[in-house]
Amino acid sequence: MIIKRQRIILTGAFTLLLASATVSAIAAETPSVETKHWITQAPSQIVKDKRIEQYLRGFDQPMWEVGERYQHLEQAIIDSNFELASYHWNKIKTTIENGLMKRPARRQNAEAILLNHTWGEVSKAFASKDISRAKLAVVKAKAACMACHAAENVAFINNQPLFTQNSDNG
């Protein structure tokens, strides 16, 4: 009976010691994020890189900016503010190119459908300051965006007001 009791006590003590060591090891590997310097005080370069990559996300962030800028571009054309339309159009290109850095698999369709030809044609239309050409260019840009979404198997993105409602520029 005494030997059994000692075994139970020893087994319990060993289990407690093992659990304590495991918790200590996990705590040592999991950095505490109690600082606002989550990048500069990352425990390692690998952790820093993972945090930055997670924060920057995928292609959804650039597309959000593209959608926002596209709406401002449409309004600029309605207002005959061709310089503002060109500004947003240039930023849209930069944003897409930066997004392709994160998701290079999307490059082929982005270049074939929008960046290689359509982007330049739309840009020239805005530079012409001809309101009719600019309005047609907005329609062409929207169609290219929708075609790219379909080519990337995310056509559901086209089912939202940005694409389904006609702008006042037509």
JSON list of C-alpha atoms in Angstrom, two decimals:
[
{"chain": "A", "resi": 1, "resn": "MET", "atom": "CA", "xyz": [0.00, 0.00, 0.00]},
{"chain": "A", "resi": 2, "resn": "ILE", "atom": "CA", "xyz": [2.83, 2.40, 0.85]},
{"chain": "A", "resi": 3, "resn": "ILE", "atom": "CA", "xyz": [4.67, 1.51, -2.36]},
{"chain": "A", "resi": 4, "resn": "LYS", "atom": "CA", "xyz": [1.52, 2.13, -4.40]},
{"chain": "A", "resi": 5, "resn": "ARG", "atom": "CA", "xyz": [1.07, 5.49, -2.74]},
{"chain": "A", "resi": 6, "resn": "GLN", "atom": "CA", "xyz": [4.69, 6.44, -3.43]},
{"chain": "A", "resi": 7, "resn": "ARG", "atom": "CA", "xyz": [4.27, 5.47, -7.10]},
{"chain": "A", "resi": 8, "resn": "ILE", "atom": "CA", "xyz": [1.16, 7.62, -7.40]},
{"chain": "A", "resi": 9, "resn": "ILE", "atom": "CA", "xyz": [2.95, 10.55, -5.76]},
{"chain": "A", "resi": 10, "resn": "LEU", "atom": "CA", "xyz": [6.05, 10.08, -7.96]},
{"chain": "A", "resi": 11, "resn": "THR", "atom": "CA", "xyz": [3.91, 9.74, -11.11]},
{"chain": "A", "resi": 12, "resn": "GLY", "atom": "CA", "xyz": [1.99, 12.89, -10.20]},
{"chain": "A", "resi": 13, "resn": "ALA", "atom": "CA", "xyz": [5.18, 14.79, -9.42]},
{"chain": "A", "resi": 14, "resn": "PHE", "atom": "CA", "xyz": [6.76, 13.68, -12.71]},
{"chain": "A", "resi": 15, "resn": "THR", "atom": "CA", "xyz": [3.63, 14.67, -14.67]},
{"chain": "A", "resi": 16, "resn": "LEU", "atom": "CA", "xyz": [3.57, 18.07, -12.97]},
{"chain": "A", "resi": 17, "resn": "LEU", "atom": "CA", "xyz": [7.28, 18.58, -13.70]},
{"chain": "A", "resi": 18, "resn": "LEU", "atom": "CA", "xyz": [6.83, 17.58, -17.34]},
{"chain": "A", "resi": 19, "resn": "ALA", "atom": "CA", "xyz": [3.82, 19.86, -17.77]},
{"chain": "A", "resi": 20, "resn": "SER", "atom": "CA", "xyz": [5.69, 22.74, -16.17]},
{"chain": "A", "resi": 21, "resn": "ALA", "atom": "CA", "xyz": [8.67, 22.22, -18.49]},
{"chain": "A", "resi": 22, "resn": "THR", "atom": "CA", "xyz": [6.38, 22.10, -21.53]},
{"chain": "A", "resi": 23, "resn": "VAL", "atom": "CA", "xyz": [4.61, 25.32, -20.54]},
{"chain": "A", "resi": 24, "resn": "SER", "atom": "CA", "xyz": [7.97, 27.01, -19.96]},
{"chain": "A", "resi": 25, "resn": "ALA", "atom": "CA", "xyz": [9.26, 25.90, -23.37]},
{"chain": "A", "resi": 26, "resn": "ILE", "atom": "CA", "xyz": [6.13, 27.14, -25.13]},
{"chain": "A", "resi": 27, "resn": "ALA", "atom": "CA", "xyz": [6.27, 30.45, -23.28]},
{"chain": "A", "resi": 28, "resn": "ALA", "atom": "CA", "xyz": [9.90, 30.90, -24.31]},
{"chain": "A", "resi": 29, "resn": "GLU", "atom": "CA", "xyz": [9.01, 30.36, -27.99]},
{"chain": "A", "resi": 30, "resn": "THR", "atom": "CA", "xyz": [5.93, 32.60, -27.96]},
{"chain": "A", "resi": 31, "resn": "PRO", "atom": "CA", "xyz": [7.07, 36.21, -27.85]},
{"chain": "A", "resi": 32, "resn": "SER", "atom": "CA", "xyz": [5.05, 38.56, -25.74]},
{"chain": "A", "resi": 33, "resn": "VAL", "atom": "CA", "xyz": [3.49, 41.32, -27.82]},
{"chain": "A", "resi": 34, "resn": "GLU", "atom": "CA", "xyz": [3.34, 43.86, -25.05]},
{"chain": "A", "resi": 35, "resn": "THR", "atom": "CA", "xyz": [5.12, 46.52, -27.03]},
{"chain": "A", "resi": 36, "resn": "LYS", "atom": "CA", "xyz": [3.81, 48.86, -29.66]},
{"chain": "A", "resi": 37, "resn": "HIS", "atom": "CA", "xyz": [7.03, 48.17, -31.59]},
{"chain": "A", "resi": 38, "resn": "TRP", "atom": "CA", "xyz": [5.74, 44.90, -33.06]},
{"chain": "A", "resi": 39, "resn": "ILE", "atom": "CA", "xyz": [8.17, 45.10, -35.98]},
{"chain": "A", "resi": 40, "resn": "THR", "atom": "CA", "xyz": [11.33, 46.69, -34.63]},
{"chain": "A", "resi": 41, "resn": "GLN", "atom": "CA", "xyz": [11.26, 44.59, -31.48]},
{"chain": "A", "resi": 42, "resn": "ALA", "atom": "CA", "xyz": [10.31, 41.29, -33.09]},
{"chain": "A", "resi": 43, "resn": "PRO", "atom": "CA", "xyz": [12.27, 38.43, -31.54]},
{"chain": "A", "resi": 44, "resn": "SER", "atom": "CA", "xyz": [13.79, 37.39, -34.87]},
{"chain": "A", "resi": 45, "resn": "GLN", "atom": "CA", "xyz": [13.93, 38.32, -38.53]},
{"chain": "A", "resi": 46, "resn": "ILE", "atom": "CA", "xyz": [11.68, 35.37, -39.38]},
{"chain": "A", "resi": 47, "resn": "VAL", "atom": "CA", "xyz": [9.01, 36.57, -36.92]},
{"chain": "A", "resi": 48, "resn": "LYS", "atom": "CA", "xyz": [9.37, 40.11, -38.27]},
{"chain": "A", "resi": 49, "resn": "ASP", "atom": "CA", "xyz": [8.96, 38.92, -41.88]},
{"chain": "A", "resi": 50, "resn": "LYS", "atom": "CA", "xyz": [5.91, 36.79, -40.98]},
{"chain": "A", "resi": 51, "resn": "ARG", "atom": "CA", "xyz": [4.29, 39.70, -39.17]},
{"chain": "A", "resi": 52, "resn": "ILE", "atom": "CA", "xyz": [4.82, 42.04, -42.11]},
{"chain": "A", "resi": 53, "resn": "GLU", "atom": "CA", "xyz": [3.56, 39.49, -44.62]},
{"chain": "A", "resi": 54, "resn": "GLN", "atom": "CA", "xyz": [0.48, 38.80, -42.51]},
{"chain": "A", "resi": 55, "resn": "TYR", "atom": "CA", "xyz": [-0.21, 42.50, -42.09]},
{"chain": "A", "resi": 56, "resn": "LEU", "atom": "CA", "xyz": [0.12, 43.26, -45.81]},
{"chain": "A", "resi": 57, "resn": "ARG", "atom": "CA", "xyz": [-2.22, 40.37, -46.68]},
{"chain": "A", "resi": 58, "resn": "GLY", "atom": "CA", "xyz": [-2.89, 39.25, -50.23]},
{"chain": "A", "resi": 59, "resn": "PHE", "atom": "CA", "xyz": [-4.46, 40.78, -53.31]},
{"chain": "A", "resi": 60, "resn": "ASP", "atom": "CA", "xyz": [-7.64, 41.86, -51.52]},
{"chain": "A", "resi": 61, "resn": "GLN", "atom": "CA", "xyz": [-6.01, 44.94, -50.00]},
{"chain": "A", "resi": 62, "resn": "PRO", "atom": "CA", "xyz": [-4.82, 46.37, -53.34]},
{"chain": "A", "resi": 63, "resn": "MET", "atom": "CA", "xyz": [-8.18, 45.58, -54.93]},
{"chain": "A", "resi": 64, "resn": "TRP", "atom": "CA", "xyz": [-9.93, 47.50, -52.17]},
{"chain": "A", "resi": 65, "resn": "GLU", "atom": "CA", "xyz": [-7.84, 50.55, -53.02]},
{"chain": "A", "resi": 66, "resn": "VAL", "atom": "CA", "xyz": [-8.45, 50.05, -56.76]},
{"chain": "A", "resi": 67, "resn": "GLY", "atom": "CA", "xyz": [-12.21, 50.00, -56.16]},
{"chain": "A", "resi": 68, "resn": "GLU", "atom": "CA", "xyz": [-12.05, 53.15, -54.07]},
{"chain": "A", "resi": 69, "resn": "ARG", "atom": "CA", "xyz": [-9.92, 54.97, -56.63]},
{"chain": "A", "resi": 70, "resn": "TYR", "atom": "CA", "xyz": [-12.13, 53.75, -59.48]},
{"chain": "A", "resi": 71, "resn": "GLN", "atom": "CA", "xyz": [-15.15, 55.41, -57.88]},
{"chain": "A", "resi": 72, "resn": "HIS", "atom": "CA", "xyz": [-13.22, 58.68, -57.56]},
{"chain": "A", "resi": 73, "resn": "LEU", "atom": "CA", "xyz": [-12.09, 58.32, -61.17]},
{"chain": "A", "resi": 74, "resn": "GLU", "atom": "CA", "xyz": [-15.69, 57.99, -62.34]},
{"chain": "A", "resi": 75, "resn": "GLN", "atom": "CA", "xyz": [-16.66, 61.09, -60.39]},
{"chain": "A", "resi": 76, "resn": "ALA", "atom": "CA", "xyz": [-13.69, 62.98, -61.83]},
{"chain": "A", "resi": 77, "resn": "ILE", "atom": "CA", "xyz": [-14.91, 62.22, -65.35]},
{"chain": "A", "resi": 78, "resn": "ILE", "atom": "CA", "xyz": [-18.44, 63.32, -64.45]},
{"chain": "A", "resi": 79, "resn": "ASP", "atom": "CA", "xyz": [-16.89, 66.58, -63.21]},
{"chain": "A", "resi": 80, "resn": "SER", "atom": "CA", "xyz": [-14.65, 66.82, -66.33]},
{"chain": "A", "resi": 81, "resn": "ASN", "atom": "CA", "xyz": [-11.65, 66.82, -64.01]},
{"chain": "A", "resi": 82, "resn": "PHE", "atom": "CA", "xyz": [-9.38, 64.90, -66.37]},
{"chain": "A", "resi": 83, "resn": "GLU", "atom": "CA", "xyz": [-6.26, 65.54, -64.30]},
{"chain": "A", "resi": 84, "resn": "LEU", "atom": "CA", "xyz": [-7.83, 63.90, -61.26]},
{"chain": "A", "resi": 85, "resn": "ALA", "atom": "CA", "xyz": [-9.08, 61.00, -63.36]},
{"chain": "A", "resi": 86, "resn": "SER", "atom": "CA", "xyz": [-5.55, 60.50, -64.75]},
{"chain": "A", "resi": 87, "resn": "TYR", "atom": "CA", "xyz": [-4.09, 60.74, -61.26]},
{"chain": "A", "resi": 88, "resn": "HIS", "atom": "CA", "xyz": [-6.35, 57.96, -59.95]},
{"chain": "A", "resi": 89, "resn": "TRP", "atom": "CA", "xyz": [-5.83, 55.87, -63.09]},
{"chain": "A", "resi": 90, "resn": "ASN", "atom": "CA", "xyz": [-2.05, 56.03, -62.59]},
{"chain": "A", "resi": 91, "resn": "LYS", "atom": "CA", "xyz": [-2.43, 55.11, -58.92]},
{"chain": "A", "resi": 92, "resn": "ILE", "atom": "CA", "xyz": [-4.68, 52.19, -59.89]},
{"chain": "A", "resi": 93, "resn": "LYS", "atom": "CA", "xyz": [-1.88, 50.85, -62.09]},
{"chain": "A", "resi": 94, "resn": "THR", "atom": "CA", "xyz": [0.69, 51.27, -59.31]},
{"chain": "A", "resi": 95, "resn": "THR", "atom": "CA", "xyz": [-1.62, 49.56, -56.83]},
{"chain": "A", "resi": 96, "resn": "ILE", "atom": "CA", "xyz": [-2.24, 46.59, -59.12]},
{"chain": "A", "resi": 97, "resn": "GLU", "atom": "CA", "xyz": [1.48, 46.23, -59.85]},
{"chain": "A", "resi": 98, "resn": "ASN", "atom": "CA", "xyz": [2.26, 46.30, -56.12]},
{"chain": "A", "resi": 99, "resn": "GLY", "atom": "CA", "xyz": [-0.44, 43.69, -55.55]},
{"chain": "A", "resi": 100, "resn": "LEU", "atom": "CA", "xyz": [1.12, 41.47, -58.21]},
{"chain": "A", "resi": 101, "resn": "MET", "atom": "CA", "xyz": [4.33, 41.51, -56.20]},
{"chain": "A", "resi": 102, "resn": "LYS", "atom": "CA", "xyz": [2.38, 39.74, -53.45]},
{"chain": "A", "resi": 103, "resn": "ARG", "atom": "CA", "xyz": [0.38, 37.49, -55.76]},
{"chain": "A", "resi": 104, "resn": "PRO", "atom": "CA", "xyz": [2.47, 36.87, -58.90]},
{"chain": "A", "resi": 105, "resn": "ALA", "atom": "CA", "xyz": [0.11, 34.14, -60.12]},
{"chain": "A", "resi": 106, "resn": "ARG", "atom": "CA", "xyz": [-2.38, 36.90, -60.99]},
{"chain": "A", "resi": 107, "resn": "ARG", "atom": "CA", "xyz": [0.12, 38.70, -63.26]},
{"chain": "A", "resi": 108, "resn": "GLN", "atom": "CA", "xyz": [-0.69, 36.92, -66.51]},
{"chain": "A", "resi": 109, "resn": "ASN", "atom": "CA", "xyz": [-4.36, 37.94, -66.56]},
{"chain": "A", "resi": 110, "resn": "ALA", "atom": "CA", "xyz": [-3.74, 41.41, -65.15]},
{"chain": "A", "resi": 111, "resn": "GLU", "atom": "CA", "xyz": [-1.23, 42.17, -67.89]},
{"chain": "A", "resi": 112, "resn": "ALA", "atom": "CA", "xyz": [-3.16, 40.53, -70.74]},
{"chain": "A", "resi": 113, "resn": "ILE", "atom": "CA", "xyz": [-6.53, 42.04, -69.85]},
{"chain": "A", "resi": 114, "resn": "LEU", "atom": "CA", "xyz": [-5.67, 45.43, -68.38]},
{"chain": "A", "resi": 115, "resn": "LEU", "atom": "CA", "xyz": [-2.08, 46.55, -68.03]},
{"chain": "A", "resi": 116, "resn": "ASN", "atom": "CA", "xyz": [-0.55, 45.84, -71.44]},
{"chain": "A", "resi": 117, "resn": "HIS", "atom": "CA", "xyz": [-3.11, 47.56, -73.68]},
{"chain": "A", "resi": 118, "resn": "THR", "atom": "CA", "xyz": [-6.28, 48.77, -72.02]},
{"chain": "A", "resi": 119, "resn": "TRP", "atom": "CA", "xyz": [-4.47, 50.82, -69.39]},
{"chain": "A", "resi": 120, "resn": "GLY", "atom": "CA", "xyz": [-2.64, 52.87, -72.05]},
{"chain": "A", "resi": 121, "resn": "GLU", "atom": "CA", "xyz": [-5.76, 53.37, -74.16]},
{"chain": "A", "resi": 122, "resn": "VAL", "atom": "CA", "xyz": [-7.73, 54.63, -71.17]},
{"chain": "A", "resi": 123, "resn": "SER", "atom": "CA", "xyz": [-4.85, 56.86, -70.16]},
{"chain": "A", "resi": 124, "resn": "LYS", "atom": "CA", "xyz": [-4.74, 58.44, -73.63]},
{"chain": "A", "resi": 125, "resn": "ALA", "atom": "CA", "xyz": [-8.49, 59.03, -73.56]},
{"chain": "A", "resi": 126, "resn": "PHE", "atom": "CA", "xyz": [-8.23, 60.92, -70.28]},
{"chain": "A", "resi": 127, "resn": "ALA", "atom": "CA", "xyz": [-5.27, 62.93, -71.58]},
{"chain": "A", "resi": 128, "resn": "SER", "atom": "CA", "xyz": [-7.30, 63.96, -74.64]},
{"chain": "A", "resi": 129, "resn": "LYS", "atom": "CA", "xyz": [-9.71, 65.84, -72.34]},
{"chain": "A", "resi": 130, "resn": "ASP", "atom": "CA", "xyz": [-12.50, 64.81, -74.69]},
{"chain": "A", "resi": 131, "resn": "ILE", "atom": "CA", "xyz": [-15.45, 63.97, -72.46]},
{"chain": "A", "resi": 132, "resn": "SER", "atom": "CA", "xyz": [-16.94, 61.46, -74.90]},
{"chain": "A", "resi": 133, "resn": "ARG", "atom": "CA", "xyz": [-13.66, 59.56, -75.22]},
{"chain": "A", "resi": 134, "resn": "ALA", "atom": "CA", "xyz": [-13.15, 59.68, -71.45]},
{"chain": "A", "resi": 135, "resn": "LYS", "atom": "CA", "xyz": [-16.62, 58.27, -70.76]},
{"chain": "A", "resi": 136, "resn": "LEU", "atom": "CA", "xyz": [-16.06, 55.43, -73.20]},
{"chain": "A", "resi": 137, "resn": "ALA", "atom": "CA", "xyz": [-12.69, 54.78, -71.57]},
{"chain": "A", "resi": 138, "resn": "VAL", "atom": "CA", "xyz": [-14.34, 54.41, -68.16]},
{"chain": "A", "resi": 139, "resn": "VAL", "atom": "CA", "xyz": [-16.70, 51.80, -69.63]},
{"chain": "A", "resi": 140, "resn": "LYS", "atom": "CA", "xyz": [-13.71, 50.02, -71.19]},
{"chain": "A", "resi": 141, "resn": "ALA", "atom": "CA", "xyz": [-11.80, 50.07, -67.89]},
{"chain": "A", "resi": 142, "resn": "LYS", "atom": "CA", "xyz": [-14.77, 48.63, -66.00]},
{"chain": "A", "resi": 143, "resn": "ALA", "atom": "CA", "xyz": [-15.20, 45.89, -68.60]},
{"chain": "A", "resi": 144, "resn": "ALA", "atom": "CA", "xyz": [-11.51, 44.98, -68.31]},
{"chain": "A", "resi": 145, "resn": "CYS", "atom": "CA", "xyz": [-11.78, 44.77, -64.53]},
{"chain": "A", "resi": 146, "resn": "MET", "atom": "CA", "xyz": [-14.80, 42.50, -64.79]},
{"chain": "A", "resi": 147, "resn": "ALA", "atom": "CA", "xyz": [-13.09, 40.30, -67.39]},
{"chain": "A", "resi": 148, "resn": "CYS", "atom": "CA", "xyz": [-10.04, 39.95, -65.16]},
{"chain": "A", "resi": 149, "resn": "HIS", "atom": "CA", "xyz": [-12.22, 38.94, -62.21]},
{"chain": "A", "resi": 150, "resn": "ALA", "atom": "CA", "xyz": [-13.85, 36.27, -64.38]},
{"chain": "A", "resi": 151, "resn": "ALA", "atom": "CA", "xyz": [-10.47, 35.04, -65.62]},
{"chain": "A", "resi": 152, "resn": "GLU", "atom": "CA", "xyz": [-9.24, 34.77, -62.03]},
{"chain": "A", "resi": 153, "resn": "ASN", "atom": "CA", "xyz": [-12.32, 32.74, -61.03]},
{"chain": "A", "resi": 154, "resn": "VAL", "atom": "CA", "xyz": [-13.65, 35.47, -58.75]},
{"chain": "A", "resi": 155, "resn": "ALA", "atom": "CA", "xyz": [-16.51, 36.65, -60.98]},
{"chain": "A", "resi": 156, "resn": "PHE", "atom": "CA", "xyz": [-18.71, 36.98, -57.88]},
{"chain": "A", "resi": 157, "resn": "ILE", "atom": "CA", "xyz": [-16.85, 40.23, -57.25]},
{"chain": "A", "resi": 158, "resn": "ASN", "atom": "CA", "xyz": [-18.66, 41.67, -60.26]},
{"chain": "A", "resi": 159, "resn": "ASN", "atom": "CA", "xyz": [-21.98, 41.26, -58.44]},
{"chain": "A", "resi": 160, "resn": "GLN", "atom": "CA", "xyz": [-21.82, 44.47, -56.44]},
{"chain": "A", "resi": 161, "resn": "PRO", "atom": "CA", "xyz": [-22.95, 48.06, -57.06]},
{"chain": "A", "resi": 162, "resn": "LEU", "atom": "CA", "xyz": [-19.53, 49.18, -58.28]},
{"chain": "A", "resi": 163, "resn": "PHE", "atom": "CA", "xyz": [-20.06, 46.98, -61.33]},
{"chain": "A", "resi": 164, "resn": "THR", "atom": "CA", "xyz": [-23.82, 46.49, -61.55]},
{"chain": "A", "resi": 165, "resn": "GLN", "atom": "CA", "xyz": [-24.95, 50.11, -61.32]},
{"chain": "A", "resi": 166, "resn": "ASN", "atom": "CA", "xyz": [-24.39, 52.48, -64.18]},
{"chain": "A", "resi": 167, "resn": "SER", "atom": "CA", "xyz": [-22.44, 55.55, -63.31]},
{"chain": "A", "resi": 168, "resn": "ASP", "atom": "CA", "xyz": [-23.71, 59.01, -64.20]},
{"chain": "A", "resi": 169, "resn": "ASN", "atom": "CA", "xyz": [-20.96, 59.39, -66.79]},
{"chain": "A", "resi": 170, "resn": "GLY", "atom": "CA", "xyz": [-22.63, 57.43, -69.56]}
]
